[in-house]
mmCIF file of C-alpha atoms in Angstrom:
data_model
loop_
_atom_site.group_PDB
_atom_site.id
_atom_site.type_symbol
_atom_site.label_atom_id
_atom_site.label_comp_id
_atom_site.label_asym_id
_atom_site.label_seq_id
_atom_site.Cartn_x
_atom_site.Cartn_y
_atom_site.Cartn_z
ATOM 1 C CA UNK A 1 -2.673 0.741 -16.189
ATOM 2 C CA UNK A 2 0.235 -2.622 -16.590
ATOM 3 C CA UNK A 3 2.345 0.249 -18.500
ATOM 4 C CA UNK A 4 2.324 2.495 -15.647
ATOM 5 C CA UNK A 5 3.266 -0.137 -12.419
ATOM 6 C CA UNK A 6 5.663 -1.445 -14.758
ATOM 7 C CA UNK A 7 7.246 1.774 -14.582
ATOM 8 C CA UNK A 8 6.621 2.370 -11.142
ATOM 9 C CA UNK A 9 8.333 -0.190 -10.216
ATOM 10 C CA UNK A 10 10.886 0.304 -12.653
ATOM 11 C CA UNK A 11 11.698 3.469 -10.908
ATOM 12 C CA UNK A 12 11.617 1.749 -7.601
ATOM 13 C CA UNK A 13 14.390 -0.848 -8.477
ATOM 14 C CA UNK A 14 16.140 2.382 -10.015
ATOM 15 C CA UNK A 15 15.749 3.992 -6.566
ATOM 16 C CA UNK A 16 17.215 1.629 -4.195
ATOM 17 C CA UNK A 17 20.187 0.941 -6.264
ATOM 18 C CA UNK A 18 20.733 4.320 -6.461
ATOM 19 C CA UNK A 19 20.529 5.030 -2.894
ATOM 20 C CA UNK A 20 17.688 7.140 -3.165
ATOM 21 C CA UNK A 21 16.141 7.940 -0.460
ATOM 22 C CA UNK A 22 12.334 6.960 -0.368
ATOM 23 C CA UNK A 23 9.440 8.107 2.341
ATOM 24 C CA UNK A 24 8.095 4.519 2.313
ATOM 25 C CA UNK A 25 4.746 5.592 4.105
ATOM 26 C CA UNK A 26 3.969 7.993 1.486
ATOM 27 C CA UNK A 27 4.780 5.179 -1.044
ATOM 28 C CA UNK A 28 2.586 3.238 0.956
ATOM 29 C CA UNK A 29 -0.154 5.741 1.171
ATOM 30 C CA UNK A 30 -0.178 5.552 -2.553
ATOM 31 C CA UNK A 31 -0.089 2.192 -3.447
ATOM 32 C CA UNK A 32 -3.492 2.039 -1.089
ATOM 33 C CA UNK A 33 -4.582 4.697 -2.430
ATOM 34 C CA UNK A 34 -4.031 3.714 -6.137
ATOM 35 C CA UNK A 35 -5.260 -0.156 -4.955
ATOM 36 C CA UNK A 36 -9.299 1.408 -3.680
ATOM 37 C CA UNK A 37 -9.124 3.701 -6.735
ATOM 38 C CA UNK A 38 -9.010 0.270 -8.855
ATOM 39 C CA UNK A 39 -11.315 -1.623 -6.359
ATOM 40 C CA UNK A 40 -14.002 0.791 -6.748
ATOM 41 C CA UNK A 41 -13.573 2.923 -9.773
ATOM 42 C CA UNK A 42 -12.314 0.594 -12.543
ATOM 43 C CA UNK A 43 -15.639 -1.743 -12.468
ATOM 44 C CA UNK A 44 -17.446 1.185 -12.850
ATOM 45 C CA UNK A 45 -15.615 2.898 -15.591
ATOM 46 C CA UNK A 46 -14.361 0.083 -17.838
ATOM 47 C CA UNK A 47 -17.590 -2.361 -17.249
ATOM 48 C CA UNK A 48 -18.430 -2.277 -21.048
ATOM 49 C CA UNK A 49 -14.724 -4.397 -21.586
ATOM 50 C CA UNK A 50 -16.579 -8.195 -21.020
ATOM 51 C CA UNK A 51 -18.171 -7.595 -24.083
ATOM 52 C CA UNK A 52 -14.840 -7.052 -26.103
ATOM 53 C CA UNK A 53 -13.381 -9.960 -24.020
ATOM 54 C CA UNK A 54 -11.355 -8.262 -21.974
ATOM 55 C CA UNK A 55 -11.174 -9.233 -18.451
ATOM 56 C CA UNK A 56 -9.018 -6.912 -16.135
ATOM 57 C CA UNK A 57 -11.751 -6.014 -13.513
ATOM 58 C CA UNK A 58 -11.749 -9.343 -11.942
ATOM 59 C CA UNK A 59 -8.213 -10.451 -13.224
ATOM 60 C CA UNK A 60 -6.841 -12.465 -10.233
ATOM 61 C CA UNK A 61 -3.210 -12.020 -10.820
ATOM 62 C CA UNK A 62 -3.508 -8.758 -11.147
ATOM 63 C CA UNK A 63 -5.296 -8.306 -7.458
ATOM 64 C CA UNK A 64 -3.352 -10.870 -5.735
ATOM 65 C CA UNK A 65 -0.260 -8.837 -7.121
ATOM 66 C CA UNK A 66 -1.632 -5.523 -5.420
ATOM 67 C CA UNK A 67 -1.947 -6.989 -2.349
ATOM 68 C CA UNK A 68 1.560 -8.425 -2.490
ATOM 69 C CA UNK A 69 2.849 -5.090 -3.354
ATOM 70 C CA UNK A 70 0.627 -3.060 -0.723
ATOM 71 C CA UNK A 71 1.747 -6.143 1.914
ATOM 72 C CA UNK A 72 5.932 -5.881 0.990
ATOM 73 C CA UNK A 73 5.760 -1.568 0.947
ATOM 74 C CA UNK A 74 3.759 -1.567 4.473
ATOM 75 C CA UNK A 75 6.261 -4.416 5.883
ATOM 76 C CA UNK A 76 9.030 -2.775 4.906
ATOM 77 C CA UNK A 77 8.375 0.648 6.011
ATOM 78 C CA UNK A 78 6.398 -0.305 9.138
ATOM 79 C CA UNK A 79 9.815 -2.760 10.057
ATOM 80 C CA UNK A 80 11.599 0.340 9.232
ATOM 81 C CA UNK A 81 9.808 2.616 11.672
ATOM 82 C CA UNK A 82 9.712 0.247 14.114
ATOM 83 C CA UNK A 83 13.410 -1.333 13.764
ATOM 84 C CA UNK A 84 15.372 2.488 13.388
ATOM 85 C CA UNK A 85 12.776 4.925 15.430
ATOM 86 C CA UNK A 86 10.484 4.703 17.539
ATOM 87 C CA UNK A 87 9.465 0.397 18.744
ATOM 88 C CA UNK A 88 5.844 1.086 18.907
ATOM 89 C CA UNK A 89 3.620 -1.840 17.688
ATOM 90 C CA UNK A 90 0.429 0.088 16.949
ATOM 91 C CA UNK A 91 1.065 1.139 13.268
ATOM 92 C CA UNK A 92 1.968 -2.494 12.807
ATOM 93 C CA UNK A 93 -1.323 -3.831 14.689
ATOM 94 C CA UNK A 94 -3.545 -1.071 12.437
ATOM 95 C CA UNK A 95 -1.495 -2.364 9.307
ATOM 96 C CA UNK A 96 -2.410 -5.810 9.982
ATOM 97 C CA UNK A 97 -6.230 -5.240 10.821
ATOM 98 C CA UNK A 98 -6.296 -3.583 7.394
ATOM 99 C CA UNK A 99 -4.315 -5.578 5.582
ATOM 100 C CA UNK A 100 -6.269 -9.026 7.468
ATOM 101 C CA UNK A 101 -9.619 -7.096 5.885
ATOM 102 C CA UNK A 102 -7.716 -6.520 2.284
ATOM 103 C CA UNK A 103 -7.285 -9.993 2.292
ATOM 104 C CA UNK A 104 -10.799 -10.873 3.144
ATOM 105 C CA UNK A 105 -12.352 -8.703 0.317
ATOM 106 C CA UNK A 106 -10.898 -11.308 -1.936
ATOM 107 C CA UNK A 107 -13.286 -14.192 -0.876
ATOM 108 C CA UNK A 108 -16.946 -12.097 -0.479
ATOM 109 C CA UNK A 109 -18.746 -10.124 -3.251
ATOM 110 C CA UNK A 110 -21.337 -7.244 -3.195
ATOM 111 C CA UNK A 111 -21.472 -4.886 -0.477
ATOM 112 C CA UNK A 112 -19.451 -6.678 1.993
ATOM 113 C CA UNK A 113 -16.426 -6.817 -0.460
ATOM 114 C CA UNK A 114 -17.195 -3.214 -0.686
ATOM 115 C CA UNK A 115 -17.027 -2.308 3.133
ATOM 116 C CA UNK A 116 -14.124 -4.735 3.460
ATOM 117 C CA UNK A 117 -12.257 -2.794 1.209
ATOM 118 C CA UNK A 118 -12.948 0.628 2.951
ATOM 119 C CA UNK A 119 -11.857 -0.269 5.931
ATOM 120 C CA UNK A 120 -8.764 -2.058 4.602
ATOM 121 C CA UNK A 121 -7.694 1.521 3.095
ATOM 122 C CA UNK A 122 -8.886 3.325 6.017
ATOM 123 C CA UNK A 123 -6.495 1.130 8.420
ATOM 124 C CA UNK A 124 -3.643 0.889 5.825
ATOM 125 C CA UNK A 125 -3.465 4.681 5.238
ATOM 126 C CA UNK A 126 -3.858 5.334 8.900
ATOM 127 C CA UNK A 127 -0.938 2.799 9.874
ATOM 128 C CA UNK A 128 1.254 4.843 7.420
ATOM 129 C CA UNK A 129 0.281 7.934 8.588
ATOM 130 C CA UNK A 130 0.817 7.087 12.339
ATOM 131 C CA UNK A 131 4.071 5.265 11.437
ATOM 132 C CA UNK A 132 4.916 8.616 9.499
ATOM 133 C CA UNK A 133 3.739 10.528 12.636
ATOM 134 C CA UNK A 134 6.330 8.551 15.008
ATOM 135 C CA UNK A 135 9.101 8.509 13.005
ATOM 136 C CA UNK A 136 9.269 12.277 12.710
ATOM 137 C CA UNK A 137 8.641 12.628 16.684
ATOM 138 C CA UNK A 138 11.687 10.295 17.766
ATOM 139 C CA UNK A 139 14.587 11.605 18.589
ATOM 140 C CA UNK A 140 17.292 9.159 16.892
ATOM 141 C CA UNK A 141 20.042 10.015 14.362
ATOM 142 C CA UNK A 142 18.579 8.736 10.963
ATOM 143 C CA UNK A 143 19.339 11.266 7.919
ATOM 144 C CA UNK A 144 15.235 10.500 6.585
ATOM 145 C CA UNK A 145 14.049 13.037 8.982
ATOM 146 C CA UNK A 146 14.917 16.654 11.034
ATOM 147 C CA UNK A 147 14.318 16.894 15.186
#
């Protein structure tokens, strides 16, 4: 799992020095994505690894570190949206809900860590998705998408 964001964001680096040009709500939409898929499948899967001594379920680095990434790829392309095409606030007041309940999830355990983290996704996915939605509808000049 380290190998592969290492070389995610590998290729990210790569990409904006390269001019590359990224859809930063589909990156965003998988970093969420890829962030619930660890929440809620990797305890399940890997819960034999305590009794080898290894500890990556509840590794707080490593969670605090998706959150950072999930927080910096919604700012940016949310700021993006916002800044370059269309100046609505909504994506950016869904993004925040979600990302206020990602946060939370951190501090409770059981079922309400569970429910915090669904509707963390849910908003986070749906603020990319509007944001994506906008973007495509305005009517500016910007090369990322066609009018």
């Amino acid at each position: 799992m380290i190998n592969y964001l290492q070389h995610y964001c590998i290729f990210i680096i790569f990409a904006l020095h390269m001019n590359i040009k990224l859809n930063w709500d589909a990156l965003g939409i998988f970093t969420s994505i890829a962030c619930a898929i660890h929440c809620a499948l990797l305890p399940v899967l890997l819960s034999t690894l305590p009794v080898f001594g290894v500890n990556i379920i509840h590794n707080a680095f490593f969670e605090w570190g998706m959150i950072g990434l999930a927080f910096a790829v919604g700012s940016y392309s949310l700021f993006h949206g916002f800044i370059k095409h269309h100046r609505s606030l909504v994506p950016v007041l869904i993004f925040s809900a979600g990302f206020i309940f990602l946060v939370l999830k951190q501090f409770y355990d059981g079922k309400l860590s569970i429910l915090f983290l669904f509707i963390a996704v849910a908003a986070i996915i749906s603020a990319h998705f509007y944001n994506y939605r906008l973007c495509h509808r305005s009517k500016c000049s910007s090369p990322h998408h066609k009018h």
